[in-house]
Tab-separated table of C-alpha atoms and ligand atoms in Angstrom:
chain	number	residue	atom	x	y	z
Z	1	MET	CA	3.648	3.269	25.823
Z	2	GLN	CA	0.034	2.096	25.969
Z	3	GLU	CA	-0.318	-1.188	27.823
Z	4	ASN	CA	-3.201	-2.457	25.717
Z	5	ILE	CA	-4.492	-2.075	22.190
Z	6	ALA	CA	-8.277	-2.199	21.806
Z	7	ILE	CA	-9.389	-3.700	18.495
Z	8	ARG	CA	-12.606	-1.948	17.504
Z	9	ASN	CA	-15.000	-3.085	14.827
Z	10	PRO	CA	-15.465	0.020	12.629
Z	11	ALA	CA	-18.941	-1.167	11.592
Z	12	THR	CA	-20.223	-1.001	15.167
Z	13	GLY	CA	-17.596	0.809	17.226
Z	14	ALA	CA	-17.589	-2.173	19.620
Z	15	VAL	CA	-14.351	-3.508	21.089
Z	16	GLU	CA	-13.741	-6.954	19.555
Z	17	ALA	CA	-10.533	-7.766	21.406
Z	18	THR	CA	-8.008	-6.209	23.750
Z	19	LEU	CA	-4.378	-7.097	23.114
Z	20	THR	CA	-1.391	-6.502	25.350
Z	21	SER	CA	1.200	-4.275	23.709
Z	22	THR	CA	4.707	-5.625	23.282
Z	23	THR	CA	6.914	-4.025	25.935
Z	24	THR	CA	10.259	-2.350	25.310
Z	25	ILE	CA	11.997	-5.187	27.147
Z	26	GLU	CA	10.287	-7.732	24.916
Z	27	LEU	CA	11.288	-5.697	21.875
Z	28	ASP	CA	14.936	-5.699	22.968
Z	29	VAL	CA	14.785	-9.482	23.389
Z	30	MET	CA	13.063	-9.951	20.026
Z	31	ALA	CA	15.750	-7.893	18.258
Z	32	ALA	CA	18.498	-10.009	19.846
Z	33	ILE	CA	16.751	-13.298	18.967
Z	34	LEU	CA	16.173	-12.174	15.377
Z	35	LYS	CA	19.846	-11.225	15.074
Z	36	GLN	CA	21.013	-14.689	16.092
Z	37	GLY	CA	18.357	-16.483	14.073
Z	38	GLN	CA	19.120	-14.547	10.914
Z	39	ARG	CA	22.671	-15.925	10.712
Z	40	LYS	CA	21.253	-19.472	10.499
Z	41	TRP	CA	18.414	-18.507	8.160
Z	42	ALA	CA	20.830	-16.912	5.678
Z	43	LYS	CA	22.557	-20.314	5.341
Z	44	VAL	CA	19.295	-22.148	4.588
Z	45	PRO	CA	19.252	-22.830	0.799
Z	46	LEU	CA	17.114	-20.358	-1.131
Z	47	GLN	CA	14.825	-23.118	-2.392
Z	48	ASP	CA	14.062	-24.206	1.188
Z	49	ARG	CA	13.263	-20.641	2.191
Z	50	LEU	CA	11.014	-20.367	-0.849
Z	51	ASN	CA	9.290	-23.634	0.039
Z	52	CYS	CA	8.310	-22.152	3.410
Z	53	ILE	CA	6.732	-19.198	1.613
Z	54	PHE	CA	4.846	-21.494	-0.803
Z	55	ARG	CA	3.445	-23.455	2.155
Z	56	PHE	CA	2.488	-20.163	3.807
Z	57	GLY	CA	0.588	-19.229	0.631
Z	58	GLN	CA	-1.238	-22.560	0.695
Z	59	LEU	CA	-2.204	-22.129	4.340
Z	60	ILE	CA	-3.483	-18.617	3.668
Z	61	SER	CA	-5.583	-19.944	0.762
Z	62	ALA	CA	-6.933	-22.842	2.792
Z	63	ASN	CA	-8.056	-20.469	5.564
Z	64	LYS	CA	-9.153	-17.628	3.318
Z	65	GLN	CA	-12.727	-17.248	4.562
Z	66	GLU	CA	-11.750	-17.063	8.238
Z	67	LEU	CA	-8.896	-14.658	7.469
Z	68	ALA	CA	-11.182	-12.445	5.384
Z	69	GLU	CA	-13.649	-12.266	8.265
Z	70	ILE	CA	-10.862	-11.215	10.653
Z	71	LEU	CA	-9.735	-8.520	8.213
Z	72	THR	CA	-13.277	-7.232	7.749
Z	73	LYS	CA	-13.943	-7.257	11.470
Z	74	GLU	CA	-10.947	-5.090	12.311
Z	75	THR	CA	-10.767	-2.764	9.283
Z	76	GLY	CA	-14.370	-2.633	8.021
Z	77	LYS	CA	-13.230	-3.669	4.523
Z	78	PRO	CA	-16.212	-5.230	2.718
Z	79	ILE	CA	-15.912	-9.017	2.876
Z	80	THR	CA	-15.784	-9.464	-0.909
Z	81	GLN	CA	-12.874	-7.028	-1.051
Z	82	SER	CA	-11.141	-8.808	1.851
Z	83	LEU	CA	-11.419	-12.097	-0.059
Z	84	ASN	CA	-10.127	-10.365	-3.212
Z	85	GLU	CA	-7.148	-8.974	-1.354
Z	86	ILE	CA	-6.184	-12.313	0.191
Z	87	GLY	CA	-6.546	-14.098	-3.167
Z	88	GLY	CA	-4.744	-11.350	-5.076
Z	89	ALA	CA	-1.783	-11.204	-2.695
Z	90	GLN	CA	-0.848	-14.740	-3.813
Z	91	ASN	CA	0.581	-13.171	-6.960
Z	92	ARG	CA	3.499	-11.920	-4.854
Z	93	ILE	CA	4.285	-15.535	-3.961
Z	94	GLU	CA	4.055	-16.565	-7.604
Z	95	HIS	CA	6.364	-13.687	-8.511
Z	96	LEU	CA	8.919	-14.919	-5.979
Z	97	ARG	CA	8.561	-18.482	-7.285
Z	98	GLN	CA	9.449	-17.323	-10.786
Z	99	ASN	CA	12.062	-14.669	-10.035
Z	100	ALA	CA	13.790	-15.029	-6.661
Z	101	ALA	CA	16.532	-17.374	-7.869
Z	102	LYS	CA	17.208	-15.196	-10.905
Z	103	TRP	CA	17.774	-12.019	-8.903
Z	104	LEU	CA	19.366	-13.434	-5.751
Z	105	SER	CA	21.887	-15.879	-7.221
Z	106	GLU	CA	25.571	-15.167	-7.627
Z	107	GLU	CA	26.455	-13.390	-10.869
Z	108	VAL	CA	29.668	-14.123	-12.718
Z	109	ILE	CA	30.620	-10.850	-14.378
Z	110	VAL	CA	34.134	-11.738	-15.551
Z	111	GLY	CA	34.536	-15.539	-15.728
Z	112	GLU	CA	37.876	-15.785	-17.516
Z	113	GLY	CA	41.291	-14.169	-17.303
Z	114	ALA	CA	43.733	-13.281	-14.570
Z	115	THR	CA	41.183	-11.681	-12.288
Z	116	LEU	CA	37.660	-13.083	-11.967
Z	117	GLU	CA	34.854	-10.759	-10.905
Z	118	ASN	CA	31.615	-11.922	-9.281
Z	119	ILE	CA	28.733	-10.405	-7.348
Z	120	ARG	CA	27.015	-12.140	-4.460
Z	121	TYR	CA	23.852	-10.799	-2.905
Z	122	GLU	CA	23.817	-10.940	0.884
Z	123	PRO	CA	20.786	-10.291	3.100
Z	124	LEU	CA	20.644	-7.000	4.990
Z	125	GLY	CA	20.212	-8.736	8.372
Z	126	VAL	CA	17.288	-7.929	10.691
Z	127	ILE	CA	14.797	-5.588	9.112
Z	128	ALA	CA	11.832	-3.726	10.604
Z	129	ASN	CA	8.582	-3.795	8.648
Z	130	ILE	CA	6.309	-1.077	10.044
Z	131	SER	CA	3.073	-1.428	8.138
Z	132	ALA	CA	-0.306	0.112	7.295
Z	133	TRP	CA	-3.832	-1.228	7.739
Z	134	ASN	CA	-5.530	-0.496	4.431
Z	135	PHE	CA	-4.166	-3.496	2.475
Z	136	PRO	CA	-2.236	-5.465	5.104
Z	137	TYR	CA	-1.826	-8.537	2.862
Z	138	ASN	CA	-0.569	-6.652	-0.168
Z	139	VAL	CA	1.720	-4.170	1.542
Z	140	GLY	CA	2.858	-6.724	4.136
Z	141	PHE	CA	3.709	-9.407	1.573
Z	142	ASN	CA	5.609	-6.824	-0.536
Z	143	VAL	CA	8.023	-6.476	2.346
Z	144	PHE	CA	8.170	-9.405	4.750
Z	145	LEU	CA	7.839	-12.250	2.240
Z	146	TYR	CA	10.516	-10.744	-0.026
Z	147	ALA	CA	12.736	-10.040	2.988
Z	148	LEU	CA	12.414	-13.605	4.310
Z	149	VAL	CA	13.130	-15.175	0.924
Z	150	ALA	CA	16.269	-13.025	0.646
Z	151	GLY	CA	17.546	-14.435	3.984
Z	152	ASN	CA	16.627	-11.631	6.385
Z	153	SER	CA	14.777	-11.912	9.667
Z	154	VAL	CA	11.832	-9.584	10.212
Z	155	LEU	CA	10.477	-7.538	13.100
Z	156	TYR	CA	6.960	-6.938	11.812
Z	157	LYS	CA	4.763	-4.271	13.331
Z	158	PRO	CA	1.312	-4.349	11.792
Z	159	SER	CA	-0.788	-1.245	12.121
Z	160	GLU	CA	-2.726	-1.034	15.377
Z	161	PHE	CA	-5.804	-1.163	13.081
Z	162	ALA	CA	-4.806	-4.531	11.553
Z	163	THR	CA	-3.098	-6.349	14.412
Z	164	LEU	CA	-5.289	-9.461	14.420
Z	165	THR	CA	-4.370	-9.981	10.773
Z	166	GLY	CA	-0.680	-9.447	11.581
Z	167	GLN	CA	-0.875	-12.146	14.229
Z	168	GLN	CA	-2.360	-14.535	11.657
Z	169	PHE	CA	0.672	-13.911	9.431
Z	170	ALA	CA	2.976	-15.010	12.272
Z	171	LYS	CA	0.851	-18.078	13.025
Z	172	TYR	CA	0.848	-19.311	9.427
Z	173	LEU	CA	4.512	-18.469	8.753
Z	174	TYR	CA	5.478	-20.646	11.743
Z	175	GLN	CA	3.149	-23.426	10.577
Z	176	ALA	CA	4.759	-23.179	7.146
Z	177	GLY	CA	8.211	-23.800	8.603
Z	178	VAL	CA	9.625	-20.301	9.121
Z	179	PRO	CA	11.432	-20.576	12.478
Z	180	ASP	CA	10.101	-18.402	15.273
Z	181	ASP	CA	13.483	-16.702	15.664
Z	182	ILE	CA	13.155	-15.326	12.102
Z	183	PHE	CA	9.813	-13.536	12.217
Z	184	LYS	CA	8.284	-11.676	15.160
Z	185	CYS	CA	4.962	-9.861	15.174
Z	186	VAL	CA	4.802	-6.829	17.457
Z	187	VAL	CA	1.595	-5.513	19.039
Z	188	GLY	CA	1.426	-1.774	19.435
Z	189	ASP	CA	0.717	1.666	18.075
Z	190	GLY	CA	2.944	4.547	17.004
Z	191	GLU	CA	4.786	4.682	20.323
Z	192	THR	CA	5.795	1.040	19.941
Z	193	GLY	CA	6.886	1.873	16.386
Z	194	GLN	CA	8.915	4.751	17.781
Z	195	TYR	CA	10.800	2.371	20.084
Z	196	ILE	CA	11.581	0.080	17.131
Z	197	LEU	CA	13.453	3.006	15.576
Z	198	SER	CA	15.915	2.913	18.480
Z	199	LEU	CA	16.743	-0.800	18.075
Z	200	PRO	CA	19.997	-1.806	16.340
Z	201	LEU	CA	18.355	-3.078	13.136
Z	202	ASP	CA	19.741	-3.321	9.609
Z	203	GLY	CA	16.938	-1.740	7.574
Z	204	TYR	CA	13.595	0.029	7.955
Z	205	PHE	CA	10.758	-0.693	5.535
Z	206	PHE	CA	7.738	1.457	6.151
Z	207	THR	CA	4.260	1.748	4.637
Z	208	GLY	CA	2.077	4.572	5.861
Z	209	SER	CA	1.625	8.316	5.848
Z	210	TYR	CA	4.087	10.941	4.612
Z	211	LYS	CA	4.263	12.476	8.086
Z	212	THR	CA	5.296	9.239	9.813
Z	213	GLY	CA	7.572	8.206	6.922
Z	214	LEU	CA	9.495	11.459	7.064
Z	215	HIS	CA	9.817	11.151	10.848
Z	216	ILE	CA	11.179	7.593	10.517
Z	217	ALA	CA	13.679	8.573	7.820
Z	218	LYS	CA	14.982	11.447	9.968
Z	219	THR	CA	15.123	9.385	13.160
Z	220	VAL	CA	17.105	6.462	11.742
Z	221	ALA	CA	19.276	8.533	9.357
Z	222	HIS	CA	22.318	8.334	11.629
Z	223	LYS	CA	22.352	4.529	11.407
Z	224	LEU	CA	23.140	4.649	7.651
Z	225	VAL	CA	21.004	1.567	6.981
Z	226	PRO	CA	18.549	1.197	4.074
Z	227	VAL	CA	15.236	2.998	4.554
Z	228	GLN	CA	12.313	2.441	2.204
Z	229	LEU	CA	9.105	4.431	2.376
Z	230	GLU	CA	5.800	3.621	0.665
Z	231	LEU	CA	3.727	6.696	1.419
Z	232	GLY	CA	0.526	8.456	0.475
Z	233	GLY	CA	-0.681	10.073	-2.707
Z	234	LYS	CA	-3.088	12.496	-4.349
Z	235	ASP	CA	-3.416	10.537	-7.543
Z	236	PRO	CA	-4.978	12.312	-10.554
Z	237	LEU	CA	-7.027	10.826	-13.384
Z	238	TYR	CA	-7.606	12.761	-16.617
Z	239	VAL	CA	-10.429	11.861	-18.997
Z	240	THR	CA	-9.694	13.280	-22.455
Z	241	ASP	CA	-12.319	14.293	-25.017
Z	242	ASP	CA	-11.629	11.284	-27.262
Z	243	VAL	CA	-12.753	8.466	-24.929
Z	244	THR	CA	-15.050	6.248	-26.958
Z	245	ASP	CA	-17.193	4.973	-24.090
Z	246	ILE	CA	-17.801	7.774	-21.598
Z	247	GLU	CA	-20.018	5.635	-19.372
Z	248	GLN	CA	-17.400	2.916	-19.100
Z	249	ALA	CA	-14.752	5.541	-18.299
Z	250	ALA	CA	-17.013	6.864	-15.517
Z	251	VAL	CA	-17.559	3.365	-14.086
Z	252	SER	CA	-13.779	2.648	-14.059
Z	253	ALA	CA	-12.919	6.035	-12.579
Z	254	ALA	CA	-15.546	5.622	-9.840
Z	255	GLU	CA	-14.217	2.199	-8.923
Z	256	GLY	CA	-10.678	3.612	-8.777
Z	257	ALA	CA	-11.877	6.339	-6.431
Z	258	PHE	CA	-14.220	4.353	-4.166
Z	259	TYR	CA	-12.794	0.800	-3.957
Z	260	ASN	CA	-11.947	0.008	-0.312
Z	261	ASN	CA	-13.883	3.155	0.578
Z	262	GLY	CA	-11.205	5.282	-1.087
Z	263	GLN	CA	-8.650	4.030	1.447
Z	264	SER	CA	-6.056	2.900	-1.093
Z	265	CYS	CA	-2.664	4.554	-1.430
Z	266	CYS	CA	-3.235	4.621	-5.212
Z	267	ALA	CA	-6.943	5.481	-5.108
Z	268	VAL	CA	-8.010	8.067	-7.676
Z	269	GLU	CA	-8.126	11.210	-5.508
Z	270	ARG	CA	-9.006	13.893	-8.105
Z	271	ILE	CA	-10.484	13.804	-11.595
Z	272	TYR	CA	-10.000	16.195	-14.534
Z	273	VAL	CA	-12.433	15.967	-17.435
Z	274	SER	CA	-12.329	17.607	-20.847
Z	275	GLU	CA	-15.031	20.271	-21.179
Z	276	LYS	CA	-16.292	18.561	-24.358
Z	277	ILE	CA	-17.502	15.489	-22.485
Z	278	TYR	CA	-17.724	16.945	-18.972
Z	279	ASP	CA	-21.501	16.918	-18.445
Z	280	LYS	CA	-22.002	13.423	-19.809
Z	281	PHE	CA	-19.094	12.047	-17.762
Z	282	VAL	CA	-20.234	13.677	-14.514
Z	283	GLU	CA	-23.813	12.377	-14.895
Z	284	ALA	CA	-22.572	8.832	-15.544
Z	285	PHE	CA	-20.101	9.084	-12.643
Z	286	VAL	CA	-22.714	10.315	-10.159
Z	287	ALA	CA	-25.165	7.607	-11.282
Z	288	GLU	CA	-22.523	4.925	-10.783
Z	289	VAL	CA	-21.530	6.093	-7.293
Z	290	ALA	CA	-25.203	6.452	-6.304
Z	291	SER	CA	-25.678	2.764	-7.178
Z	292	TYR	CA	-23.054	1.525	-4.683
Z	293	LYS	CA	-24.415	-0.559	-1.856
Z	294	VAL	CA	-23.390	0.994	1.459
Z	295	GLY	CA	-23.770	-1.080	4.609
Z	296	ASP	CA	-22.643	-4.026	6.696
Z	297	PRO	CA	-19.162	-5.035	5.492
Z	298	MET	CA	-19.918	-8.695	6.252
Z	299	THR	CA	-22.593	-8.730	3.515
Z	300	VAL	CA	-21.208	-10.010	0.209
Z	301	ASP	CA	-22.669	-7.329	-2.056
Z	302	THR	CA	-21.660	-4.353	0.126
Z	303	PHE	CA	-19.295	-2.120	-1.827
Z	304	ILE	CA	-18.877	0.700	0.727
Z	305	GLY	CA	-18.384	-0.192	4.382
Z	306	PRO	CA	-17.339	1.971	7.314
Z	307	LEU	CA	-14.089	3.914	7.414
Z	308	THR	CA	-11.397	2.065	9.343
Z	309	ARG	CA	-10.551	4.974	11.652
Z	310	ALA	CA	-13.143	7.188	13.337
Z	311	ALA	CA	-10.699	10.123	13.177
Z	312	GLN	CA	-10.952	10.170	9.368
Z	313	LEU	CA	-14.597	11.306	9.621
Z	314	THR	CA	-13.301	14.731	10.701
Z	315	VAL	CA	-10.848	14.922	7.766
Z	316	LEU	CA	-13.728	14.259	5.370
Z	317	SER	CA	-16.102	16.762	7.041
Z	318	ASP	CA	-13.398	19.437	6.932
Z	319	GLN	CA	-12.724	18.851	3.226
Z	320	VAL	CA	-16.461	18.943	2.476
Z	321	LYS	CA	-16.943	22.197	4.409
Z	322	ASP	CA	-13.956	23.786	2.667
Z	323	ALA	CA	-15.164	22.703	-0.804
Z	324	LEU	CA	-18.664	24.074	-0.147
Z	325	GLU	CA	-17.286	27.401	1.125
Z	326	LYS	CA	-15.126	27.740	-1.987
Z	327	GLY	CA	-17.969	27.135	-4.421
Z	328	ALA	CA	-17.761	23.452	-5.420
Z	329	ARG	CA	-21.082	21.843	-6.346
Z	330	LEU	CA	-22.075	18.897	-4.158
Z	331	ARG	CA	-23.646	16.150	-6.271
Z	332	LEU	CA	-23.838	13.278	-3.795
Z	333	GLY	CA	-23.355	12.622	-0.083
Z	334	GLY	CA	-21.430	15.206	1.911
Z	335	HIS	CA	-22.194	13.905	5.403
Z	336	ALA	CA	-21.501	11.117	7.886
Z	337	LEU	CA	-24.243	8.493	8.195
Z	338	GLN	CA	-26.339	8.303	11.318
Z	339	GLY	CA	-26.191	5.216	13.512
Z	340	LYS	CA	-23.449	2.907	14.694
Z	341	GLY	CA	-20.031	2.726	13.104
Z	342	TYR	CA	-17.783	5.108	11.165
Z	343	TYR	CA	-19.831	5.498	7.994
Z	344	TYR	CA	-19.521	8.392	5.561
Z	345	ALA	CA	-21.830	8.738	2.563
Z	346	PRO	CA	-20.044	8.370	-0.816
Z	347	THR	CA	-19.493	11.986	-1.815
Z	348	VAL	CA	-19.002	13.597	-5.235
Z	349	PHE	CA	-18.194	17.256	-5.886
Z	350	GLU	CA	-17.947	18.901	-9.302
Z	351	HIS	CA	-16.679	22.311	-10.408
Z	352	CYS	CA	-13.711	21.936	-8.075
Z	353	ASP	CA	-10.405	23.833	-8.278
Z	354	HIS	CA	-7.018	23.798	-6.610
Z	355	SER	CA	-7.937	26.329	-3.934
Z	356	MET	CA	-9.833	23.444	-2.298
Z	357	ALA	CA	-8.242	20.971	0.126
Z	358	LEU	CA	-9.972	18.002	-1.521
Z	359	MET	CA	-7.887	18.623	-4.678
Z	360	ILE	CA	-4.571	19.039	-2.810
Z	361	ASP	CA	-4.476	17.034	0.447
Z	362	GLU	CA	-4.764	13.261	0.666
Z	363	THR	CA	-8.427	12.429	1.386
Z	364	PHE	CA	-8.260	8.665	2.028
Z	365	GLY	CA	-12.010	8.209	2.068
Z	366	PRO	CA	-15.160	8.063	-0.065
Z	367	LEU	CA	-14.931	11.621	-1.374
Z	368	ILE	CA	-13.873	12.865	-4.814
Z	369	GLY	CA	-13.586	16.198	-6.573
Z	370	ILE	CA	-14.051	16.668	-10.337
Z	371	GLN	CA	-12.638	19.630	-12.270
Z	372	LYS	CA	-13.343	20.712	-15.868
Z	373	VAL	CA	-10.341	21.366	-18.168
Z	374	SER	CA	-10.107	22.868	-21.642
Z	375	SER	CA	-6.848	21.316	-22.927
Z	376	ASP	CA	-4.279	18.596	-22.327
Z	377	GLU	CA	-1.801	21.284	-21.267
Z	378	GLU	CA	-4.147	22.552	-18.574
Z	379	ALA	CA	-4.739	18.985	-17.354
Z	380	ILE	CA	-0.995	18.234	-17.241
Z	381	GLY	CA	-0.349	21.381	-15.186
Z	382	LEU	CA	-3.057	20.463	-12.689
Z	383	MET	CA	-2.073	16.807	-12.463
Z	384	GLN	CA	1.475	17.877	-11.633
Z	385	ASP	CA	0.379	20.490	-9.108
Z	386	THR	CA	1.002	18.251	-6.091
Z	387	ALA	CA	3.694	17.384	-3.583
Z	388	TYR	CA	2.942	13.679	-4.123
Z	389	GLY	CA	4.157	11.372	-6.891
Z	390	LEU	CA	2.600	7.920	-6.594
Z	391	THR	CA	0.426	7.338	-9.698
Z	392	ALA	CA	-1.302	9.234	-12.512
Z	393	ALA	CA	-3.871	7.967	-15.030
Z	394	VAL	CA	-5.185	9.019	-18.436
Z	395	PHE	CA	-8.282	7.677	-20.160
Z	396	SER	CA	-8.067	8.205	-23.923
Z	397	SER	CA	-8.598	6.214	-27.111
Z	398	ASP	CA	-5.288	7.587	-28.469
Z	399	ARG	CA	-2.243	5.778	-27.098
Z	400	ASN	CA	0.228	8.386	-28.410
Z	401	ARG	CA	-1.716	11.194	-26.776
Z	402	ALA	CA	-1.890	9.303	-23.492
Z	403	MET	CA	1.827	8.476	-23.567
Z	404	ARG	CA	2.755	12.105	-24.285
Z	405	ILE	CA	0.857	13.112	-21.132
Z	406	LEU	CA	2.052	10.225	-18.963
Z	407	ASP	CA	5.697	10.842	-19.920
Z	408	GLN	CA	5.387	14.233	-18.229
Z	409	MET	CA	4.171	12.827	-14.899
Z	410	ASP	CA	6.700	12.807	-12.059
Z	411	THR	CA	5.208	9.662	-10.502
Z	412	GLY	CA	6.411	6.110	-9.868
Z	413	THR	CA	3.486	4.586	-11.806
Z	414	VAL	CA	1.350	5.724	-14.751
Z	415	TYR	CA	-1.810	4.136	-16.131
Z	416	TRP	CA	-3.427	4.291	-19.559
Z	417	ASN	CA	-7.142	3.350	-19.522
Z	418	CYS	CA	-6.811	1.786	-16.072
Z	419	CYS	CA	-6.095	2.981	-12.538
Z	420	ASP	CA	-5.704	1.896	-8.886
Z	421	ARG	CA	-3.686	-1.157	-9.914
Z	422	VAL	CA	-0.520	-2.845	-8.570
Z	423	SER	CA	1.360	-5.708	-10.240
Z	424	PRO	CA	4.311	-7.682	-8.841
Z	425	ASN	CA	5.935	-7.645	-12.312
Z	426	VAL	CA	6.763	-3.943	-12.195
Z	427	PRO	CA	8.192	-1.740	-9.435
Z	428	TRP	CA	5.911	-0.136	-6.899
Z	429	SER	CA	7.432	3.170	-5.897
Z	430	GLY	CA	6.527	6.722	-5.040
Z	431	ARG	CA	8.421	9.904	-5.800
Z	432	ARG	CA	8.726	13.052	-3.665
Z	433	ASN	CA	6.210	12.900	-0.770
Z	434	SER	CA	4.990	9.481	-1.937
Z	435	GLY	CA	8.142	7.697	-0.915
Z	436	LEU	CA	11.581	6.333	-1.472
Z	437	GLY	CA	12.712	3.029	-3.006
Z	438	SER	CA	10.747	0.249	-4.702
Z	439	THR	CA	8.998	-2.931	-3.719
Z	440	LEU	CA	7.939	-5.667	-6.194
Z	441	SER	CA	9.665	-6.575	-9.509
Z	442	ALA	CA	13.422	-7.257	-9.681
Z	443	GLN	CA	14.049	-3.992	-7.798
Z	444	GLY	CA	11.778	-5.156	-4.986
Z	445	ILE	CA	13.692	-8.434	-4.648
Z	446	ARG	CA	17.070	-6.696	-4.676
Z	447	ALA	CA	15.805	-4.169	-2.111
Z	448	PHE	CA	16.385	-6.774	0.611
Z	449	VAL	CA	19.992	-7.658	-0.234
Z	450	GLN	CA	23.299	-5.880	-0.476
Z	451	PRO	CA	25.792	-6.667	-3.233
Z	452	LYS	CA	29.266	-7.864	-2.407
Z	453	ALA	CA	31.896	-7.596	-5.145
Z	454	TYR	CA	34.455	-10.426	-5.425
Z	455	HIS	CA	37.789	-9.798	-7.172
Z	456	LEU	CA	39.416	-13.241	-7.420
Z	457	ARG	CA	42.884	-14.178	-8.689
Z	458	PRO	CA	43.083	-17.978	-8.958
A	1	NAD	P1	0.423	5.909	9.670
A	1	NAD	O1	1.630	6.663	9.203
A	1	NAD	O2	-0.485	6.567	10.620
A	1	NAD	O3	0.874	4.543	10.368
A	1	NAD	C1	1.637	3.580	9.686
A	1	NAD	C2	2.402	2.743	10.685
A	1	NAD	O4	3.359	3.563	11.351
A	1	NAD	C3	1.529	2.123	11.780
A	1	NAD	O5	1.972	0.810	11.998
A	1	NAD	C4	1.813	3.016	12.978
A	1	NAD	O6	1.615	2.385	14.214
A	1	NAD	C5	3.271	3.358	12.758
A	1	NAD	N1	3.754	4.567	13.423
A	1	NAD	C6	3.049	5.681	13.748
A	1	NAD	N2	3.858	6.577	14.348
A	1	NAD	C7	5.110	6.041	14.390
A	1	NAD	C8	6.372	6.477	14.854
A	1	NAD	N3	6.536	7.673	15.450
A	1	NAD	N4	7.427	5.670	14.716
A	1	NAD	C9	7.310	4.463	14.119
A	1	NAD	N5	6.121	3.974	13.655
A	1	NAD	C10	5.045	4.756	13.783
A	1	NAD	O7	-0.344	5.475	8.339
A	1	NAD	P2	-1.691	4.604	8.212
A	1	NAD	O8	-2.849	5.431	8.590
A	1	NAD	O9	-1.545	3.277	8.840
A	1	NAD	O10	-1.731	4.348	6.646
A	1	NAD	C11	-2.347	5.204	5.746
A	1	NAD	C12	-1.313	5.882	4.895
A	1	NAD	O11	-0.486	4.911	4.279
A	1	NAD	C13	-1.910	6.667	3.743
A	1	NAD	O12	-1.229	7.894	3.618
A	1	NAD	C14	-1.659	5.777	2.542
A	1	NAD	O13	-1.635	6.477	1.320
A	1	NAD	C15	-0.349	5.170	2.891
A	1	NAD	N6	-0.124	3.914	2.169
A	1	NAD	C16	0.815	3.879	1.177
A	1	NAD	C17	1.035	2.721	0.456
A	1	NAD	C18	2.052	2.664	-0.660
A	1	NAD	O14	2.342	1.570	-1.103
A	1	NAD	N7	2.562	3.777	-1.141
A	1	NAD	C19	0.272	1.581	0.752
A	1	NAD	C20	-0.666	1.643	1.767
A	1	NAD	C21	-0.853	2.814	2.477
């Protein structure tokens, strides 16, 4: 295992901090401490556990600017988007405030008669939360806040690209009253994550790539404990010929594709446009993307900052080369930017098809392919031509038409006239290579408990 983790600023490539990785011995100790602590935490009344989470939310809000700067420094996320993420993640806390008691309390199923039947919901125990860097607040809160409220203790491993932020979570949870034997933040990369798989834990909740998710599921399978996977996607958006405002559709689609530099699990990754409006849509789309301010992520009006990981520059170059070789038409960008940092020019291709990697493989960057279609049936076939199943979107003025298309999508989420959106009110889940299980909503609360059936004869 690597002894140290260097935190690099993606805007400059400079090392901002060097952190000591958690050792295997420390991990063993943490697992044992969390096991003991969890038994006490499960007996703390739900309202008291919730109160800790509310205080945590207040502390996060009160320190928002500093936290946003930390997030921007280590991931390159533009500062306005970092502030948006931190503010937006509070809706998870509000969701817990309104729903935790409803979904975690004892249920009386048969309350009269010779045999009474009840269900109680017990925490899983100690869970691992192995997380991603692209939206550490959102994807972290979806797991560790819900797990803590449900009475679990949490071994949290932030991504090695968002470790400073992960350490802030620990600091503010402790300040908010969560005991330090209930939440532990681990420092380390994939090898540290690998060791966590060998610990005797009671559940594994993972956010990250399909490759790592599959490896985790296989490795811990023999333990027969819950495994949840929030993985990648290749999310399609289809613009039908009946959209009333083509320019607005182009602006929304571009934002869905390029927000957070395209590094969102539910970013629009490929666009299909009806031939009847194709030219007008593409011109409006290219104009919109060309207007994005690219630059220093600490500047408030920057929309495109650097990529978080230098290695992704190669993925983008390879997809661009492949698309050019196979006859796609480059409309914008298509190259890394000179100078310091991991910058890639926002890139738009049209006249794409499914022989090209940029229409099939997850891109996770500021690069999009557009393909012309002649019917809804053709669009449906192409949208479904993927191993992933996270989200799918349709822009249309006709709700019935949109619903007919969306009903045929084998994805966890569908969008009509919107995209790249997550809400705590409804489940967040992927199908096939996009994952297993749900966070958020009632399902996401119940994901962190196990039911116990009581058959009682008074
Ligand atoms: P990643 O799979 O490279 O890493 C994710 C986490 O797994 C990191 O903490 C990493 O250190 C750890 N890890 C790596 N190897 C491991 C191993 N052998 N054992 C245990 N842990 C290991 O993914 P990433 O680059 O951090 O995240 C990007 C991916 O995450 C994209 O594919 C994106 O679509 C996906 N994602 C999905 C969602 C969702 O909700 N569906 C949300 C955010 C990101």
